[in-house]
Amino acid sequence: MSQATRILLALIAGLVIGIAAASASADWALAATKITQPIGSAWLHGLQMVIVPLIVGLLVTGVGATADAARAGRIAGRSVVMFVILLWSATLMSALLVPMLLKLWPLPTAWAEALRTSLSRAAAPAGTVPNLGAFFDTVVPTNVVTAAAADAFLPLTVFAITFAFAITRLPPEPRALLTGFFQAIVDTMLVIITWVLKLAPIGIFALAYGVGAQTGAAAFGALLHYIVTVSAIGLVVLLAAYPVAAIFGRVGILRFARAVAPAQAVAISTQSSLASLPAMLKASAELGAPATSAGITLPIAVAIFRATSPAMNLAVALYVAHLLGMPIGPGALAAGVATAAITTMGSVSLPGTISFFASVAPVAVAMGVPIEALGLLVAVETIPDLFRTVGNVTMDVAVTISVARADGGAAEPEAEIVT
């Protein structure tokens, strides 16, 4: 049984037992949360303790990976430029679309209030993000250690980004030394996250029991609402790959759809961009990208470019804020957009639950959004993760064709060229 399956079963069992206990005896069910809630909170604290070093490490390695790839040559440089443009465009799209979607299709008030009450006991402040009035006064930290200790993640993010760009200006030897040091920090934090997630079925069961006991069946409806909302953002990014291929790759949309379909099938069955690489290479070749171009762009794409990740990571953070009734001001939204777009470039390709916490938690914390709800949302990540993987694979092929076209390497029959 996979870890994702165990976590999902723990979620369902916790909710069902909590609902059943509340139906049998509401007082007894709520009294039991005095035991289950501290267990769930302790598990969440194990995840929260790695957030500060993980954010700094991902920002530094993300900027470093982008700079190193851009130095690798003409094709690599063009690929990275297009990656960055698409990542930031997708993230900004998410920042605009998610609030609109939640306004048009909000979580029912009764469900939101019930979940908010049940999660509030496990909540821990995720940090203070200044409003727009205090933005310019606090955005640059006077003491980075104090900012980290106070969980002031917006100024900490600004410092980490500035520090990361400064590292790229160093000579190769010290640059490699510092980048390797922060990569080691990221890898170490991921090991700790792996350890903590081995206890995820216990922690999630404890949290889910409290939610089920206090909210009843509303929890299932809220989780479905979350799945649809976040998956919709991944679907938008996936569909955007088709016009990207048509406009910049000069490939007919139907032809692109036929060529990329086998790679999408592999992505669905494996939920891995890396496993889809051979199929992506074949699709790119069928669409006219030379092996010399695709052989550079696609490996870089699999390593550092995940088109759907920043948009969907930001969507998760915005959804949690909506769930908890937290207003997100311009300063918090700017911190979330920057963190989502940049940390994606430095995140490693990990499956399931590990990548969910490693990529979403820094965004949520940078925005000042508590992460206790992530303990429940990770259990249903399997469905949004399908949209993540298929969207990434589709956009990887679209970018590969576009870079090949810009390099003069992709040639389609005249009838297939989109004008």
Coordinates of C-alpha atoms in Angstrom, one line a residue:
M1 CA 0.0 0.0 0.0
S2 CA 1.4 3.4 -1.0
Q3 CA 1.9 6.2 1.4
A4 CA -0.7 8.3 -0.4
T5 CA -3.2 5.5 0.0
R6 CA -2.5 5.1 3.7
I7 CA -2.9 8.8 4.2
L8 CA -6.2 8.9 2.3
L9 CA -7.5 5.9 4.3
A10 CA -6.5 7.6 7.5
L11 CA -8.4 10.8 6.5
I12 CA -11.5 8.8 5.6
A13 CA -11.3 6.7 8.8
G14 CA -10.8 9.8 11.0
L15 CA -13.7 11.6 9.4
V16 CA -16.1 8.6 9.5
I17 CA -15.2 7.7 13.1
G18 CA -15.5 11.3 14.2
I19 CA -19.0 11.7 12.5
A20 CA -20.1 8.4 14.0
A21 CA -18.9 9.3 17.5
A22 CA -20.7 12.6 17.3
S23 CA -23.9 10.9 16.3
A24 CA -23.7 8.5 19.2
S25 CA -22.7 11.0 21.8
A26 CA -21.7 14.6 20.9
D27 CA -20.2 15.3 24.4
W28 CA -18.1 12.1 24.4
A29 CA -16.9 12.8 20.8
L30 CA -15.8 16.3 21.6
A31 CA -14.2 15.2 24.9
A32 CA -12.0 12.7 22.9
T33 CA -10.7 15.6 20.8
K34 CA -8.7 16.7 23.9
I35 CA -6.5 13.7 23.2
T36 CA -6.6 13.6 19.4
Q37 CA -6.1 17.3 18.8
P38 CA -2.7 17.6 20.6
I39 CA -1.5 14.5 18.6
G40 CA -2.5 16.2 15.4
S41 CA -1.0 19.5 16.5
A42 CA 2.3 17.9 17.4
W43 CA 2.5 16.3 13.9
L44 CA 1.8 19.6 12.3
H45 CA 4.5 21.3 14.4
G46 CA 7.0 18.7 13.1
L47 CA 6.3 20.0 9.6
Q48 CA 6.3 23.7 10.6
M49 CA 9.8 23.5 12.1
V50 CA 11.5 23.0 8.8
I51 CA 9.7 25.9 7.0
V52 CA 12.3 28.8 7.6
P53 CA 15.4 26.9 6.3
L54 CA 13.4 25.3 3.5
I55 CA 12.2 28.7 2.2
V56 CA 15.6 30.2 2.3
G57 CA 17.2 27.1 0.7
L58 CA 14.7 26.8 -2.1
L59 CA 14.9 30.5 -3.0
V60 CA 18.7 30.4 -3.1
T61 CA 18.9 27.1 -5.1
G62 CA 16.0 28.2 -7.3
V63 CA 17.7 31.4 -8.4
G64 CA 21.0 29.5 -8.8
A65 CA 19.5 26.8 -10.9
T66 CA 17.9 29.4 -13.2
A67 CA 21.2 31.3 -13.6
D68 CA 23.3 28.2 -14.2
A69 CA 20.9 26.9 -16.8
A70 CA 20.9 30.3 -18.6
R71 CA 24.7 30.2 -18.8
A72 CA 24.6 26.7 -20.4
G73 CA 24.2 27.9 -24.0
R74 CA 21.9 29.6 -26.5
I75 CA 19.2 26.9 -26.5
A76 CA 19.3 26.5 -22.7
G77 CA 19.2 30.3 -22.3
R78 CA 16.1 30.6 -24.5
S79 CA 14.5 27.7 -22.7
V80 CA 15.1 29.3 -19.3
V81 CA 13.7 32.7 -20.4
M82 CA 10.6 31.0 -21.7
F83 CA 10.3 28.9 -18.5
V84 CA 10.5 32.0 -16.3
I85 CA 8.0 34.0 -18.4
L86 CA 5.5 31.1 -18.3
L87 CA 6.0 30.4 -14.6
W88 CA 5.4 34.0 -13.6
S89 CA 2.5 34.3 -16.0
A90 CA 0.8 31.2 -14.6
T91 CA 1.4 32.4 -11.1
L92 CA -0.1 35.8 -11.8
M93 CA -3.1 34.1 -13.5
S94 CA -3.6 32.1 -10.4
A95 CA -3.5 35.2 -8.2
L96 CA -6.2 36.8 -10.2
L97 CA -8.3 33.7 -11.1
V98 CA -8.5 31.9 -7.7
P99 CA -10.1 34.9 -5.8
M100 CA -12.6 35.3 -8.7
L101 CA -13.4 31.6 -8.7
L102 CA -13.9 31.5 -4.9
K103 CA -16.1 34.6 -5.1
L104 CA -18.3 33.1 -7.9
W105 CA -18.3 29.7 -6.2
P106 CA -17.5 30.1 -2.5
L107 CA -17.3 27.4 0.1
P108 CA -20.8 27.3 1.7
T109 CA -20.8 29.4 4.8
A110 CA -21.9 26.7 7.2
W111 CA -19.1 24.4 6.0
A112 CA -16.5 27.1 6.2
E113 CA -17.5 28.1 9.7
A114 CA -17.6 24.4 10.9
L115 CA -14.2 23.7 9.5
R116 CA -12.7 26.9 10.8
T117 CA -13.8 26.1 14.3
S118 CA -12.5 22.5 14.1
L119 CA -9.1 23.6 12.7
S120 CA -8.6 26.6 15.0
R121 CA -7.4 24.5 17.9
A122 CA -4.5 23.1 15.8
A123 CA -3.7 26.5 14.3
A124 CA -0.4 28.1 15.0
P125 CA 0.5 31.6 13.7
A126 CA 2.3 31.3 10.4
G127 CA 3.9 34.7 10.5
T128 CA 2.9 38.3 10.1
V129 CA 2.7 39.8 6.7
P130 CA 2.4 43.6 6.6
N131 CA -0.5 45.3 5.0
L132 CA 0.1 47.7 2.1
G133 CA 0.5 50.7 4.4
A134 CA 3.3 49.1 6.3
F135 CA 4.7 47.3 3.3
F136 CA 7.6 49.6 2.5
D137 CA 8.5 50.1 6.1
T138 CA 8.9 46.5 6.8
V139 CA 9.7 44.8 3.5
V140 CA 13.5 45.2 4.0
P141 CA 14.6 43.5 7.2
T142 CA 16.8 45.4 9.6
N143 CA 17.9 42.1 11.2
V144 CA 17.3 38.9 9.2
V145 CA 17.8 36.7 12.3
T146 CA 15.1 38.6 14.1
A147 CA 12.8 38.4 11.0
A148 CA 13.2 34.6 10.9
A149 CA 12.7 34.2 14.7
A150 CA 9.5 36.4 14.5
D151 CA 8.2 34.4 11.4
A152 CA 8.2 37.7 9.4
F153 CA 8.4 35.8 6.1
L154 CA 7.9 38.7 3.7
P155 CA 11.1 40.5 4.7
L156 CA 12.8 37.1 5.1
T157 CA 11.8 36.2 1.5
V158 CA 13.1 39.6 0.2
F159 CA 16.5 39.0 1.9
A160 CA 16.7 35.4 0.6
I161 CA 16.0 36.5 -3.0
T162 CA 18.6 39.3 -2.7
F163 CA 21.1 37.0 -1.2
A164 CA 20.5 34.4 -3.9
F165 CA 21.0 36.9 -6.7
A166 CA 24.2 38.2 -5.0
I167 CA 25.5 34.6 -5.0
T168 CA 25.1 34.4 -8.8
R169 CA 27.6 37.3 -9.1
L170 CA 30.4 35.5 -7.3
P171 CA 33.2 33.6 -9.0
P172 CA 32.4 30.0 -9.9
E173 CA 34.1 28.3 -6.9
P174 CA 32.5 30.3 -4.1
R175 CA 29.2 30.3 -6.0
A176 CA 29.2 26.5 -6.3
L177 CA 30.2 26.2 -2.6
L178 CA 27.3 28.4 -1.3
T179 CA 24.8 26.9 -3.7
G180 CA 25.8 23.4 -2.7
F181 CA 25.5 24.4 1.0
F182 CA 22.0 25.6 0.6
Q183 CA 21.1 22.6 -1.6
A184 CA 22.3 20.4 1.3
I185 CA 20.0 22.3 3.6
V186 CA 17.1 21.7 1.3
D187 CA 17.9 18.0 1.0
T188 CA 18.2 17.7 4.8
M189 CA 14.9 19.4 5.4
L190 CA 13.3 17.0 2.8
V191 CA 14.7 14.1 4.8
I192 CA 13.1 15.5 8.0
I193 CA 9.8 16.0 6.1
T194 CA 10.0 12.4 4.9
W195 CA 10.4 11.3 8.5
V196 CA 7.5 13.4 9.7
L197 CA 5.3 12.1 6.9
K198 CA 5.9 8.5 7.9
L199 CA 3.7 9.5 10.9
A200 CA 1.2 11.2 8.6
P201 CA -1.5 8.5 8.9
I202 CA -1.5 9.0 12.7
G203 CA -1.4 12.8 12.6
I204 CA -4.0 13.0 9.8
F205 CA -6.3 10.5 11.5
A206 CA -6.1 12.6 14.7
L207 CA -6.9 15.9 12.8
A208 CA -9.6 14.3 10.7
Y209 CA -11.3 12.8 13.8
G210 CA -11.7 16.3 15.3
V211 CA -13.0 17.7 12.0
G212 CA -15.5 14.9 11.6
A213 CA -16.7 15.2 15.2
Q214 CA -17.3 18.9 14.9
T215 CA -18.4 19.4 11.3
G216 CA -20.1 16.1 10.3
A217 CA -20.5 15.4 6.6
A218 CA -19.6 19.1 5.7
A219 CA -15.9 18.0 5.7
F220 CA -16.4 15.8 2.7
G221 CA -18.2 18.5 0.8
A222 CA -15.4 21.0 1.6
L223 CA -12.7 18.6 0.4
L224 CA -14.6 18.1 -2.9
H225 CA -14.8 21.9 -3.2
Y226 CA -11.1 22.1 -2.7
I227 CA -10.3 19.4 -5.2
V228 CA -12.4 21.1 -8.0
T229 CA -11.0 24.6 -7.3
V230 CA -7.3 23.7 -7.3
S231 CA -7.6 21.2 -10.1
A232 CA -9.3 23.9 -12.2
I233 CA -6.2 26.1 -12.0
G234 CA -4.1 23.1 -13.2
L235 CA -6.5 22.6 -16.1
V236 CA -6.2 26.2 -17.1
V237 CA -2.4 25.9 -17.3
L238 CA -2.7 22.6 -19.2
L239 CA -5.0 24.1 -21.8
A240 CA -2.7 27.1 -22.1
A241 CA 0.0 24.8 -23.5
Y242 CA -2.0 24.4 -26.8
P243 CA -2.0 28.0 -27.8
V244 CA 1.6 28.3 -26.7
A245 CA 2.5 25.5 -29.1
A246 CA 0.4 27.1 -31.8
I247 CA 1.6 30.6 -31.5
F248 CA 5.3 30.2 -30.6
G249 CA 5.9 26.7 -32.0
R250 CA 3.9 27.3 -35.1
V251 CA 2.3 23.9 -34.8
G252 CA -1.4 23.1 -35.6
I253 CA -3.3 22.6 -32.4
L254 CA -4.8 19.3 -33.5
R255 CA -1.4 18.0 -34.6
F256 CA 0.1 19.0 -31.3
A257 CA -2.8 17.3 -29.4
R258 CA -2.3 14.0 -31.3
A259 CA 1.5 14.1 -30.8
V260 CA 1.4 14.9 -27.1
A261 CA -1.4 12.5 -26.2
P262 CA 0.9 9.4 -25.6
A263 CA 3.1 11.5 -23.2
Q264 CA 0.0 12.6 -21.4
A265 CA -1.1 9.0 -21.0
V266 CA 2.2 8.1 -19.5
A267 CA 1.9 11.1 -17.1
I268 CA -1.5 10.0 -16.0
S269 CA -0.4 6.4 -15.3
T270 CA 2.9 7.2 -13.6
Q271 CA 2.2 10.8 -12.2
S272 CA 5.8 11.5 -13.0
S273 CA 7.3 14.0 -15.5
L274 CA 10.6 12.1 -15.4
A275 CA 9.0 8.8 -16.4
S276 CA 7.2 10.7 -19.2
L277 CA 10.5 12.0 -20.6
P278 CA 11.0 9.4 -23.4
A279 CA 7.4 9.9 -24.6
M280 CA 8.0 13.7 -24.5
L281 CA 11.1 13.3 -26.6
K282 CA 9.2 11.2 -29.2
A283 CA 6.4 13.8 -29.3
S284 CA 8.8 16.6 -29.8
A285 CA 10.5 14.7 -32.6
E286 CA 7.2 14.1 -34.3
L287 CA 6.5 17.8 -34.2
G288 CA 9.8 18.7 -35.8
A289 CA 12.0 19.6 -32.9
P290 CA 15.6 18.4 -33.7
A291 CA 17.2 16.0 -31.1
T292 CA 19.9 18.6 -30.5
S293 CA 17.3 21.1 -29.3
A294 CA 14.9 18.7 -27.5
G295 CA 17.7 16.9 -25.9
I296 CA 18.7 20.2 -24.1
T297 CA 15.3 21.7 -23.4
L298 CA 13.4 18.7 -22.1
P299 CA 15.9 17.6 -19.5
I300 CA 16.1 21.2 -18.2
A301 CA 12.3 21.3 -18.2
V302 CA 12.0 18.1 -16.1
A303 CA 14.7 19.2 -13.7
I304 CA 13.6 22.8 -13.0
F305 CA 10.4 23.7 -14.8
R306 CA 7.0 22.6 -13.5
A307 CA 4.5 24.8 -15.3
T308 CA 1.5 24.0 -13.0
S309 CA 3.3 24.1 -9.7
P310 CA 3.5 27.8 -8.8
A311 CA -0.1 28.5 -10.0
M312 CA -1.5 25.5 -8.1
N313 CA 0.7 26.0 -5.0
L314 CA -0.6 29.6 -4.8
A315 CA -4.1 28.3 -5.3
V316 CA -3.8 26.0 -2.3
A317 CA -2.5 28.8 -0.1
L318 CA -5.3 31.2 -1.3
Y319 CA -7.9 28.4 -0.7
V320 CA -6.7 27.9 2.9
A321 CA -6.9 31.6 3.5
H322 CA -10.5 31.5 2.1
L323 CA -11.3 28.5 4.3
L324 CA -10.0 30.2 7.4
G325 CA -11.6 33.6 6.6
M326 CA -8.3 35.4 6.2
P327 CA -8.2 38.5 4.0
I328 CA -5.1 38.5 1.7
G329 CA -3.8 42.0 1.1
P330 CA -1.5 43.2 -1.8
G331 CA 1.7 42.7 0.3
A332 CA 0.8 39.1 1.2
L333 CA -0.3 38.3 -2.3
A334 CA 3.0 39.7 -3.7
A335 CA 5.0 37.6 -1.2
G336 CA 3.0 34.5 -2.3
V337 CA 3.5 35.1 -6.0
A338 CA 7.2 35.7 -5.7
T339 CA 7.8 32.7 -3.4
A340 CA 5.6 30.4 -5.6
A341 CA 7.4 31.3 -8.8
I342 CA 10.9 31.3 -7.5
T343 CA 10.9 28.2 -5.2
T344 CA 9.5 26.1 -8.1
M345 CA 12.7 26.6 -10.0
G346 CA 14.7 25.1 -7.1
S347 CA 12.4 22.3 -5.9
V348 CA 13.3 18.8 -6.6
S349 CA 11.1 16.4 -8.5
L350 CA 9.4 14.4 -5.7
P351 CA 6.2 12.5 -5.7
G352 CA 3.0 13.0 -3.7
T353 CA 3.0 14.1 -0.1
I354 CA 6.6 15.2 0.2
S355 CA 6.5 17.6 -2.8
F356 CA 3.1 18.9 -1.6
F357 CA 4.5 20.1 1.8
A358 CA 7.9 21.1 0.3
S359 CA 6.3 23.3 -2.3
V360 CA 3.0 24.6 -0.8
A361 CA 4.1 25.2 2.8
P362 CA 6.7 27.9 1.9
V363 CA 4.1 29.8 -0.2
A364 CA 1.4 29.6 2.6
V365 CA 3.8 30.7 5.3
A366 CA 5.3 33.5 3.2
M367 CA 1.7 34.9 2.9
G368 CA 1.1 34.5 6.6
V369 CA -1.4 31.7 6.1
P370 CA -1.4 29.0 8.8
I371 CA -0.6 25.5 7.4
E372 CA -2.7 23.3 9.7
A373 CA -5.3 22.7 6.9
L374 CA -2.5 21.2 4.8
G375 CA -2.6 18.2 7.0
L376 CA -6.0 17.4 5.7
L377 CA -5.6 18.6 2.1
V378 CA -2.5 16.5 1.5
A379 CA -4.7 13.4 1.8
V380 CA -6.7 14.3 -1.3
E381 CA -3.7 15.6 -3.3
T382 CA -3.8 12.6 -5.7
I383 CA -6.4 14.1 -7.9
P384 CA -4.9 17.6 -8.2
D385 CA -1.5 15.9 -8.7
L386 CA -2.8 14.3 -11.9
F387 CA -3.5 17.8 -13.3
R388 CA -0.1 18.9 -12.1
T389 CA 1.7 16.2 -13.9
V390 CA -0.3 16.2 -17.2
G391 CA -0.1 20.0 -17.3
N392 CA 3.7 19.9 -16.8
V393 CA 4.2 17.3 -19.5
T394 CA 2.0 19.1 -22.0
M395 CA 3.7 22.5 -21.4
D396 CA 7.2 20.9 -21.5
V397 CA 6.5 19.7 -25.1
A398 CA 5.0 23.1 -26.0
V399 CA 8.1 24.9 -24.8
T400 CA 10.4 22.5 -26.5
I401 CA 8.7 23.1 -29.9
S402 CA 8.7 26.8 -29.3
V403 CA 12.4 27.0 -28.5
A404 CA 13.2 24.8 -31.5
R405 CA 11.2 27.1 -33.7
A406 CA 13.0 30.2 -32.3
D407 CA 16.3 28.4 -33.0
G408 CA 15.2 27.6 -36.6
G409 CA 14.9 23.9 -36.0
A410 CA 11.2 23.0 -36.2
A411 CA 9.7 22.8 -39.6
E412 CA 6.1 21.8 -40.2
P413 CA 4.3 21.3 -43.5
E414 CA 2.7 24.5 -44.7
A415 CA -0.8 23.3 -43.9
E416 CA 0.1 22.8 -40.3
I417 CA 1.5 26.2 -39.7
V418 CA -0.7 28.5 -37.7
T419 CA -0.7 32.1 -38.9

